Each structure stands twice: as C-alpha cells, then as structure tokens.
PDB file of C-alpha atoms in Angstrom:
ATOM      1  CA  UNK A   1       9.926  -1.948  19.736  1.00 49.00           C
ATOM      2  CA  UNK A   2       8.396  -3.284  16.374  1.00 53.00           C
ATOM      3  CA  UNK A   3      10.175  -5.761  14.066  1.00 53.00           C
ATOM      4  CA  UNK A   4       8.221  -4.727  11.057  1.00 53.00           C
ATOM      5  CA  UNK A   5       6.897  -1.049  10.798  1.00 52.00           C
ATOM      6  CA  UNK A   6       3.664  -0.327  10.840  1.00 55.00           C
ATOM      7  CA  UNK A   7       2.722  -4.346  10.435  1.00 53.00           C
ATOM      8  CA  UNK A   8      -0.435  -4.121  12.469  1.00 49.00           C
ATOM      9  CA  UNK A   9      -1.705  -1.512  10.162  1.00 49.00           C
ATOM     10  CA  UNK A  10      -0.581  -3.707   7.248  1.00 50.00           C
ATOM     11  CA  UNK A  11      -2.424  -6.781   8.424  1.00 49.00           C
ATOM     12  CA  UNK A  12      -5.548  -4.982   9.360  1.00 47.00           C
ATOM     13  CA  UNK A  13      -5.561  -2.289   6.299  1.00 57.00           C
ATOM     14  CA  UNK A  14      -8.932  -2.180   4.510  1.00 56.00           C
ATOM     15  CA  UNK A  15      -8.482  -4.516   1.286  1.00 66.00           C
ATOM     16  CA  UNK A  16      -5.825  -6.630   2.551  1.00 76.00           C
ATOM     17  CA  UNK A  17      -7.833  -9.537   2.765  1.00 79.00           C
ATOM     18  CA  UNK A  18      -9.289  -9.406  -0.626  1.00 80.00           C
ATOM     19  CA  UNK A  19      -5.628  -8.899  -2.082  1.00 83.00           C
ATOM     20  CA  UNK A  20      -4.450 -11.845  -0.171  1.00 85.00           C
ATOM     21  CA  UNK A  21      -7.335 -13.867  -1.310  1.00 86.00           C
ATOM     22  CA  UNK A  22      -6.619 -12.753  -4.848  1.00 86.00           C
ATOM     23  CA  UNK A  23      -3.108 -13.814  -4.586  1.00 88.00           C
ATOM     24  CA  UNK A  24      -4.179 -17.084  -3.218  1.00 88.00           C
ATOM     25  CA  UNK A  25      -6.506 -17.803  -5.834  1.00 89.00           C
ATOM     26  CA  UNK A  26      -4.173 -17.004  -8.483  1.00 89.00           C
ATOM     27  CA  UNK A  27      -1.629 -19.316  -7.027  1.00 87.00           C
ATOM     28  CA  UNK A  28      -4.100 -22.141  -7.117  1.00 86.00           C
ATOM     29  CA  UNK A  29      -5.183 -21.503 -10.661  1.00 86.00           C
ATOM     30  CA  UNK A  30      -1.470 -21.897 -11.831  1.00 83.00           C
ATOM     31  CA  UNK A  31      -0.210 -24.437  -9.102  1.00 81.00           C
ATOM     32  CA  UNK A  32      -3.155 -27.066  -9.188  1.00 80.00           C
ATOM     33  CA  UNK A  33      -2.255 -28.491 -12.516  1.00 78.00           C
ATOM     34  CA  UNK A  34       1.048 -29.300 -11.178  1.00 73.00           C
ATOM     35  CA  UNK A  35      -0.006 -31.001  -7.972  1.00 73.00           C
ATOM     36  CA  UNK A  36      -0.330 -34.521  -9.755  1.00 70.00           C
ATOM     37  CA  UNK A  37       2.869 -34.400 -11.805  1.00 65.00           C
ATOM     38  CA  UNK A  38       5.610 -36.795 -10.968  1.00 64.00           C
ATOM     39  CA  UNK A  39       8.492 -35.798  -9.183  1.00 69.00           C
ATOM     40  CA  UNK A  40      11.634 -35.365 -11.402  1.00 67.00           C
ATOM     41  CA  UNK A  41      14.737 -33.197 -12.010  1.00 67.00           C
ATOM     42  CA  UNK A  42      16.475 -31.558  -8.976  1.00 70.00           C
ATOM     43  CA  UNK A  43      13.850 -32.384  -6.537  1.00 75.00           C
ATOM     44  CA  UNK A  44      13.891 -35.859  -7.316  1.00 76.00           C
ATOM     45  CA  UNK A  45      17.543 -35.888  -6.149  1.00 77.00           C
ATOM     46  CA  UNK A  46      17.014 -33.667  -3.108  1.00 81.00           C
ATOM     47  CA  UNK A  47      13.981 -35.750  -1.918  1.00 82.00           C
ATOM     48  CA  UNK A  48      15.945 -38.809  -2.364  1.00 81.00           C
ATOM     49  CA  UNK A  49      18.729 -37.498  -0.136  1.00 82.00           C
ATOM     50  CA  UNK A  50      16.622 -35.955   2.602  1.00 83.00           C
ATOM     51  CA  UNK A  51      14.637 -39.086   2.830  1.00 83.00           C
ATOM     52  CA  UNK A  52      17.604 -41.049   3.411  1.00 82.00           C
ATOM     53  CA  UNK A  53      18.769 -38.436   5.852  1.00 80.00           C
ATOM     54  CA  UNK A  54      15.409 -38.703   7.816  1.00 81.00           C
ATOM     55  CA  UNK A  55      16.370 -42.612   7.963  1.00 79.00           C
ATOM     56  CA  UNK A  56      19.711 -41.443   9.485  1.00 75.00           C
ATOM     57  CA  UNK A  57      21.804 -42.405   6.192  1.00 73.00           C
ATOM     58  CA  UNK A  58      24.179 -39.481   5.437  1.00 68.00           C
ATOM     59  CA  UNK A  59      26.017 -41.669   3.107  1.00 65.00           C
ATOM     60  CA  UNK A  60      24.125 -41.016  -0.098  1.00 59.00           C
ATOM     61  CA  UNK A  61      25.382 -37.751  -0.776  1.00 56.00           C
ATOM     62  CA  UNK A  62      25.638 -36.938  -4.353  1.00 51.00           C
ATOM     63  CA  UNK A  63      24.652 -33.314  -4.636  1.00 56.00           C
ATOM     64  CA  UNK A  64      26.692 -30.475  -3.152  1.00 65.00           C
ATOM     65  CA  UNK A  65      24.350 -28.448  -1.600  1.00 76.00           C
ATOM     66  CA  UNK A  66      24.233 -26.745   2.009  1.00 82.00           C
ATOM     67  CA  UNK A  67      22.271 -28.714   4.748  1.00 81.00           C
ATOM     68  CA  UNK A  68      19.374 -26.347   5.300  1.00 87.00           C
ATOM     69  CA  UNK A  69      18.014 -27.340   1.846  1.00 86.00           C
ATOM     70  CA  UNK A  70      17.723 -30.664   2.850  1.00 84.00           C
ATOM     71  CA  UNK A  71      15.921 -29.992   5.766  1.00 85.00           C
ATOM     72  CA  UNK A  72      13.384 -28.094   3.764  1.00 87.00           C
ATOM     73  CA  UNK A  73      12.654 -31.303   2.014  1.00 88.00           C
ATOM     74  CA  UNK A  74      13.015 -33.434   5.061  1.00 89.00           C
ATOM     75  CA  UNK A  75       9.994 -31.605   6.598  1.00 90.00           C
ATOM     76  CA  UNK A  76       7.909 -31.771   3.529  1.00 89.00           C
ATOM     77  CA  UNK A  77       8.480 -35.655   3.240  1.00 88.00           C
ATOM     78  CA  UNK A  78       7.752 -36.163   6.895  1.00 88.00           C
ATOM     79  CA  UNK A  79       4.495 -34.356   6.254  1.00 90.00           C
ATOM     80  CA  UNK A  80       3.449 -35.718   3.368  1.00 86.00           C
ATOM     81  CA  UNK A  81       3.811 -39.354   4.517  1.00 83.00           C
ATOM     82  CA  UNK A  82       4.684 -40.704   1.085  1.00 78.00           C
ATOM     83  CA  UNK A  83       1.652 -39.323  -0.569  1.00 83.00           C
ATOM     84  CA  UNK A  84       2.381 -37.563  -3.945  1.00 82.00           C
ATOM     85  CA  UNK A  85      -0.351 -35.106  -3.993  1.00 83.00           C
ATOM     86  CA  UNK A  86       0.358 -33.859  -0.569  1.00 86.00           C
ATOM     87  CA  UNK A  87       4.024 -33.905  -1.226  1.00 86.00           C
ATOM     88  CA  UNK A  88       3.284 -31.493  -4.307  1.00 84.00           C
ATOM     89  CA  UNK A  89       0.739 -29.386  -2.459  1.00 86.00           C
ATOM     90  CA  UNK A  90       3.409 -28.855   0.449  1.00 88.00           C
ATOM     91  CA  UNK A  91       6.370 -28.094  -1.714  1.00 87.00           C
ATOM     92  CA  UNK A  92       4.302 -25.324  -3.400  1.00 87.00           C
ATOM     93  CA  UNK A  93       3.801 -23.280  -0.134  1.00 90.00           C
ATOM     94  CA  UNK A  94       7.024 -21.675  -0.475  1.00 91.00           C
ATOM     95  CA  UNK A  95       6.036 -20.034  -3.658  1.00 90.00           C
ATOM     96  CA  UNK A  96       2.615 -18.716  -1.999  1.00 91.00           C
ATOM     97  CA  UNK A  97       4.836 -17.633   1.204  1.00 93.00           C
ATOM     98  CA  UNK A  98       7.189 -15.605  -1.005  1.00 92.00           C
ATOM     99  CA  UNK A  99       4.899 -14.069  -3.035  1.00 92.00           C
ATOM    100  CA  UNK A 100       2.898 -12.714   0.305  1.00 92.00           C
ATOM    101  CA  UNK A 101       6.011 -11.661   1.549  1.00 92.00           C
ATOM    102  CA  UNK A 102       6.713  -9.951  -2.069  1.00 90.00           C
ATOM    103  CA  UNK A 103       3.601  -8.214  -1.750  1.00 90.00           C
ATOM    104  CA  UNK A 104       4.402  -6.794   1.654  1.00 86.00           C
ATOM    105  CA  UNK A 105       7.688  -5.508   0.127  1.00 85.00           C
ATOM    106  CA  UNK A 106       6.363  -3.349  -2.289  1.00 81.00           C
ATOM    107  CA  UNK A 107       4.814   0.351  -1.770  1.00 73.00           C
ATOM    108  CA  UNK A 108       3.043   1.627  -4.867  1.00 72.00           C
ATOM    109  CA  UNK A 109      -0.672   1.328  -5.767  1.00 70.00           C
ATOM    110  CA  UNK A 110       0.246  -1.553  -8.392  1.00 74.00           C
ATOM    111  CA  UNK A 111       2.277  -3.566  -5.756  1.00 82.00           C
ATOM    112  CA  UNK A 112      -0.561  -6.523  -6.450  1.00 85.00           C
ATOM    113  CA  UNK A 113       1.257  -7.249  -9.881  1.00 88.00           C
ATOM    114  CA  UNK A 114       4.634  -8.067  -7.846  1.00 88.00           C
ATOM    115  CA  UNK A 115       3.265 -11.409  -6.232  1.00 89.00           C
ATOM    116  CA  UNK A 116       1.161 -12.312  -9.396  1.00 90.00           C
ATOM    117  CA  UNK A 117       4.310 -11.968 -11.815  1.00 89.00           C
ATOM    118  CA  UNK A 118       6.595 -14.010  -9.045  1.00 89.00           C
ATOM    119  CA  UNK A 119       3.951 -16.889  -8.942  1.00 88.00           C
ATOM    120  CA  UNK A 120       3.843 -17.224 -12.744  1.00 87.00           C
ATOM    121  CA  UNK A 121       7.829 -16.561 -13.398  1.00 84.00           C
ATOM    122  CA  UNK A 122       8.549 -19.006 -10.581  1.00 81.00           C
ATOM    123  CA  UNK A 123       6.133 -21.745 -12.004  1.00 77.00           C
ATOM    124  CA  UNK A 124       6.685 -21.527 -15.615  1.00 74.00           C
ATOM    125  CA  UNK A 125       9.642 -19.495 -16.473  1.00 67.00           C
ATOM    126  CA  UNK A 126      12.460 -21.176 -14.056  1.00 63.00           C
ATOM    127  CA  UNK A 127      13.483 -24.240 -15.415  1.00 56.00           C
ATOM    128  CA  UNK A 128      11.682 -27.059 -13.456  1.00 54.00           C
ATOM    129  CA  UNK A 129       9.764 -24.452 -11.655  1.00 55.00           C
ATOM    130  CA  UNK A 130       6.592 -26.712 -11.792  1.00 64.00           C
ATOM    131  CA  UNK A 131       8.654 -28.591  -9.003  1.00 72.00           C
ATOM    132  CA  UNK A 132      10.192 -27.038  -5.596  1.00 79.00           C
ATOM    133  CA  UNK A 133      13.550 -25.581  -6.656  1.00 82.00           C
ATOM    134  CA  UNK A 134      16.242 -24.250  -4.019  1.00 84.00           C
ATOM    135  CA  UNK A 135      15.319 -20.763  -5.386  1.00 86.00           C
ATOM    136  CA  UNK A 136      11.594 -21.142  -4.089  1.00 88.00           C
ATOM    137  CA  UNK A 137      12.905 -21.753  -0.707  1.00 91.00           C
ATOM    138  CA  UNK A 138      15.924 -19.280  -0.507  1.00 92.00           C
ATOM    139  CA  UNK A 139      13.935 -16.373  -1.469  1.00 93.00           C
ATOM    140  CA  UNK A 140      11.938 -16.412   1.943  1.00 94.00           C
ATOM    141  CA  UNK A 141      14.706 -15.600   4.090  1.00 95.00           C
ATOM    142  CA  UNK A 142      16.188 -13.057   1.893  1.00 95.00           C
ATOM    143  CA  UNK A 143      12.733 -11.098   1.617  1.00 94.00           C
ATOM    144  CA  UNK A 144      12.447 -11.370   5.263  1.00 94.00           C
ATOM    145  CA  UNK A 145      16.032 -10.141   5.699  1.00 93.00           C
ATOM    146  CA  UNK A 146      14.843  -6.920   3.324  1.00 91.00           C
ATOM    147  CA  UNK A 147      11.731  -6.365   5.292  1.00 90.00           C
ATOM    148  CA  UNK A 148      13.788  -5.998   8.482  1.00 89.00           C
ATOM    149  CA  UNK A 149      16.272  -3.785   6.750  1.00 85.00           C
ATOM    150  CA  UNK A 150      13.549  -1.670   5.271  1.00 82.00           C
ATOM    151  CA  UNK A 151      13.168   1.840   7.270  1.00 71.00           C
ATOM    152  CA  UNK A 152      15.617   0.171   9.669  1.00 74.00           C
ATOM    153  CA  UNK A 153      16.071   2.638  12.598  1.00 67.00           C
ATOM    154  CA  UNK A 154      19.656   3.589  13.800  1.00 67.00           C
ATOM    155  CA  UNK A 155      19.343   1.816  17.225  1.00 69.00           C
ATOM    156  CA  UNK A 156      17.716  -1.566  16.266  1.00 82.00           C
ATOM    157  CA  UNK A 157      19.780  -4.178  17.665  1.00 85.00           C
ATOM    158  CA  UNK A 158      17.102  -6.956  17.480  1.00 89.00           C
ATOM    159  CA  UNK A 159      16.716  -6.187  13.728  1.00 90.00           C
ATOM    160  CA  UNK A 160      20.225  -6.314  12.845  1.00 92.00           C
ATOM    161  CA  UNK A 161      20.694  -9.780  14.747  1.00 94.00           C
ATOM    162  CA  UNK A 162      17.694 -11.331  12.704  1.00 94.00           C
ATOM    163  CA  UNK A 163      18.880  -9.890   9.578  1.00 94.00           C
ATOM    164  CA  UNK A 164      22.251 -11.617  10.120  1.00 95.00           C
ATOM    165  CA  UNK A 165      20.222 -14.793  11.220  1.00 96.00           C
ATOM    166  CA  UNK A 166      18.100 -15.057   8.111  1.00 96.00           C
ATOM    167  CA  UNK A 167      20.795 -14.077   5.554  1.00 95.00           C
ATOM    168  CA  UNK A 168      23.159 -17.022   7.347  1.00 95.00           C
ATOM    169  CA  UNK A 169      19.843 -19.191   6.848  1.00 95.00           C
ATOM    170  CA  UNK A 170      19.747 -18.456   3.397  1.00 94.00           C
ATOM    171  CA  UNK A 171      23.448 -19.184   2.853  1.00 92.00           C
ATOM    172  CA  UNK A 172      23.161 -22.614   4.270  1.00 91.00           C
ATOM    173  CA  UNK A 173      20.552 -23.115   1.467  1.00 90.00           C
ATOM    174  CA  UNK A 174      22.389 -21.716  -1.261  1.00 88.00           C
ATOM    175  CA  UNK A 175      26.206 -21.017  -1.107  1.00 85.00           C
ATOM    176  CA  UNK A 176      26.132 -18.059  -3.737  1.00 86.00           C
ATOM    177  CA  UNK A 177      24.023 -15.831  -1.183  1.00 90.00           C
ATOM    178  CA  UNK A 178      27.180 -15.585   0.562  1.00 89.00           C
ATOM    179  CA  UNK A 179      27.917 -12.807  -2.018  1.00 92.00           C
ATOM    180  CA  UNK A 180      24.673 -10.983  -0.582  1.00 92.00           C
ATOM    181  CA  UNK A 181      26.080 -11.300   2.976  1.00 93.00           C
ATOM    182  CA  UNK A 182      29.128  -9.844   2.135  1.00 93.00           C
ATOM    183  CA  UNK A 183      27.588  -7.198   0.302  1.00 92.00           C
ATOM    184  CA  UNK A 184      25.413  -5.984   3.248  1.00 90.00           C
ATOM    185  CA  UNK A 185      28.265  -6.025   5.552  1.00 91.00           C
ATOM    186  CA  UNK A 186      30.454  -4.009   3.150  1.00 91.00           C
ATOM    187  CA  UNK A 187      27.376  -1.570   2.945  1.00 87.00           C
ATOM    188  CA  UNK A 188      26.983  -1.239   6.712  1.00 86.00           C
ATOM    189  CA  UNK A 189      30.598  -0.861   7.300  1.00 89.00           C
ATOM    190  CA  UNK A 190      30.940   1.970   4.632  1.00 89.00           C
ATOM    191  CA  UNK A 191      27.964   3.579   6.127  1.00 82.00           C
ATOM    192  CA  UNK A 192      28.781   2.804  10.024  1.00 76.00           C
ATOM    193  CA  UNK A 193      28.348   6.189  11.081  1.00 77.00           C
ATOM    194  CA  UNK A 194      24.735   5.621  10.109  1.00 78.00           C
ATOM    195  CA  UNK A 195      24.138   2.405  11.354  1.00 77.00           C
ATOM    196  CA  UNK A 196      26.529   2.377  14.195  1.00 81.00           C
ATOM    197  CA  UNK A 197      29.293  -0.275  15.049  1.00 86.00           C
ATOM    198  CA  UNK A 198      27.359  -1.932  17.683  1.00 87.00           C
ATOM    199  CA  UNK A 199      24.481  -2.560  14.906  1.00 87.00           C
ATOM    200  CA  UNK A 200      27.039  -4.075  12.643  1.00 90.00           C
ATOM    201  CA  UNK A 201      28.372  -6.617  15.542  1.00 92.00           C
ATOM    202  CA  UNK A 202      24.728  -7.659  16.129  1.00 93.00           C
ATOM    203  CA  UNK A 203      24.575  -8.413  12.358  1.00 93.00           C
ATOM    204  CA  UNK A 204      27.720 -10.487  12.572  1.00 94.00           C
ATOM    205  CA  UNK A 205      26.653 -12.304  15.815  1.00 95.00           C
ATOM    206  CA  UNK A 206      23.381 -13.306  14.071  1.00 94.00           C
ATOM    207  CA  UNK A 207      25.132 -15.075  11.454  1.00 94.00           C
ATOM    208  CA  UNK A 208      27.572 -16.654  13.951  1.00 95.00           C
ATOM    209  CA  UNK A 209      24.721 -18.084  16.044  1.00 95.00           C
ATOM    210  CA  UNK A 210      23.334 -19.879  12.923  1.00 94.00           C
ATOM    211  CA  UNK A 211      26.694 -21.153  11.771  1.00 92.00           C
ATOM    212  CA  UNK A 212      27.617 -22.424  15.402  1.00 94.00           C
ATOM    213  CA  UNK A 213      24.168 -24.026  15.945  1.00 93.00           C
ATOM    214  CA  UNK A 214      24.746 -25.937  12.410  1.00 90.00           C
ATOM    215  CA  UNK A 215      28.366 -27.125  13.470  1.00 90.00           C
ATOM    216  CA  UNK A 216      27.174 -28.123  16.729  1.00 92.00           C
ATOM    217  CA  UNK A 217      24.384 -30.246  15.525  1.00 86.00           C
ATOM    218  CA  UNK A 218      26.452 -32.078  12.795  1.00 82.00           C
ATOM    219  CA  UNK A 219      29.288 -32.318  15.200  1.00 85.00           C
ATOM    220  CA  UNK A 220      26.945 -34.233  17.748  1.00 85.00           C
ATOM    221  CA  UNK A 221      25.814 -36.869  15.186  1.00 79.00           C
ATOM    222  CA  UNK A 222      29.475 -37.334  13.831  1.00 81.00           C
ATOM    223  CA  UNK A 223      28.732 -36.080  10.568  1.00 76.00           C
ATOM    224  CA  UNK A 224      30.828 -32.839  10.717  1.00 81.00           C
ATOM    225  CA  UNK A 225      32.468 -33.879   7.477  1.00 78.00           C
ATOM    226  CA  UNK A 226      29.446 -34.135   5.799  1.00 74.00           C
ATOM    227  CA  UNK A 227      28.836 -30.247   6.516  1.00 77.00           C
ATOM    228  CA  UNK A 228      32.243 -29.478   5.180  1.00 77.00           C
ATOM    229  CA  UNK A 229      31.387 -31.593   1.908  1.00 73.00           C
ATOM    230  CA  UNK A 230      28.139 -30.103   1.254  1.00 71.00           C
ATOM    231  CA  UNK A 231      29.033 -26.542   1.961  1.00 68.00           C
ATOM    232  CA  UNK A 232      32.384 -25.724   1.461  1.00 64.00           C
ATOM    233  CA  UNK A 233      33.462 -27.915  -1.469  1.00 58.00           C
ATOM    234  CA  UNK A 234      31.631 -26.488  -4.490  1.00 55.00           C
ATOM    235  CA  UNK A 235      33.306 -23.128  -3.564  1.00 53.00           C
ATOM    236  CA  UNK A 236      36.405 -24.909  -4.817  1.00 48.00           C
ATOM    237  CA  UNK A 237      34.697 -26.816  -7.814  1.00 46.00           C
TER     238      UNK A 237
END
C-alpha cells in the first residue's frame, strides 16, 4: 500500500532534480541575507520560552501557544548550540520543506511557481517573515495531510489515521487549525458513503493518539496545568 500515490515516479522523474535545485537556489538567494539578522519579534519570545523549557523551567510562560510550537524551537536551539548563524539557518528550513511539499501538491505545468511564490511571500510579505513564525511550521503538517487526502482511496485506513495524526499535530502548533480539523470531519461525515465510517473512525483515532501522548507526557512531568494553559485558555480570551 502506497502512502503517496506514484511517489517513486515523482522522486525519480526526469527533471525533478533540476526543479528541486532551482527551488533550493531561490530559497538561498532570498534567505542568505537574513541569516545574520538579530532574533526579534515573536521568534525572540518563543526562543526564550523554548530555551527555558530545555532547562526544565516551565514557569516562564508568557505566550499562550500550544506546546508543539515550542518543541520546534527547542529542537532548533538544541542543534544550533547558541550560534546565531546556525540558529537562523535551521529556523529557515521549515520554509524550504514547505516549499518542496507545496511543489508536490501542484499538478499543472507551471507548478514550479507555487514554491517560488511561497518562499517569497513567507519571507517578505508575512510580518516578521525574515524570522521563523508559527505559520511557517504549521504549514508542513497541513500540506502533508493534503497530500495524504489527495486522490485518497476508499479503503485506506493508514492514510486516514495519518491525516488525523498530522492535523492534530498542526492543532498543537496553532489552535485555530481546529477549524480545519472540524471542517475535514464534517466533510467526511457528509460523504460517509464514499469514505466509509471505518475510515472516519481511523481519522478520529489518529487525532486521539496524538492528544493522549501529549497529555501523558505533560502529566508525567507534573505540568498538565501548563498544557491546559497554553492550549485551552486562548480559546476563551
């Protein structure tokens, strides 16, 4: 069972390496000038909180964002080892990954324009885009979910399970993705004859697994209140 339809043909098709190289080159042209920029704006707040979390300090919460957003910054801080240049390089990778995934989403002959426009708009049109934003991170699991749903087969429990997993990961990066999760659920329920109830159950089960794992983790470190504060409280603000 293939997770992505015709995935092998895609990655080994003629010309794909040149197009990926072109995307990478365009990415470097736009991002290299930002590699030595000071960390400021939202990324500064997220980085400070993430660094405190790495040191086991959960008391510095001053930004109501879901926990997986901080996890992304924790990984970047851990591997950059307090090196500003390396920090900015690593924090740019989500944009490159998102651009490549976006290219894979498109099917027309001009699909190379999609990642080019995405890289430019993500860097220079989004406020603070020269630094890593939550939008840059959350787009990755969303696009992966789209690729899984694209041309989905009626009996493919693994795909529906993974869609539930990745959409839930996106929710734990940005709460407002809950709207997308509910929208997909309603669409599946309305078209249940095409997708079957079993597939819908696997979609729910995938999201349930992610939620349970996160709850168990924070419960194990006695920080369940942190999870509730960062994820639920903004919904009531």
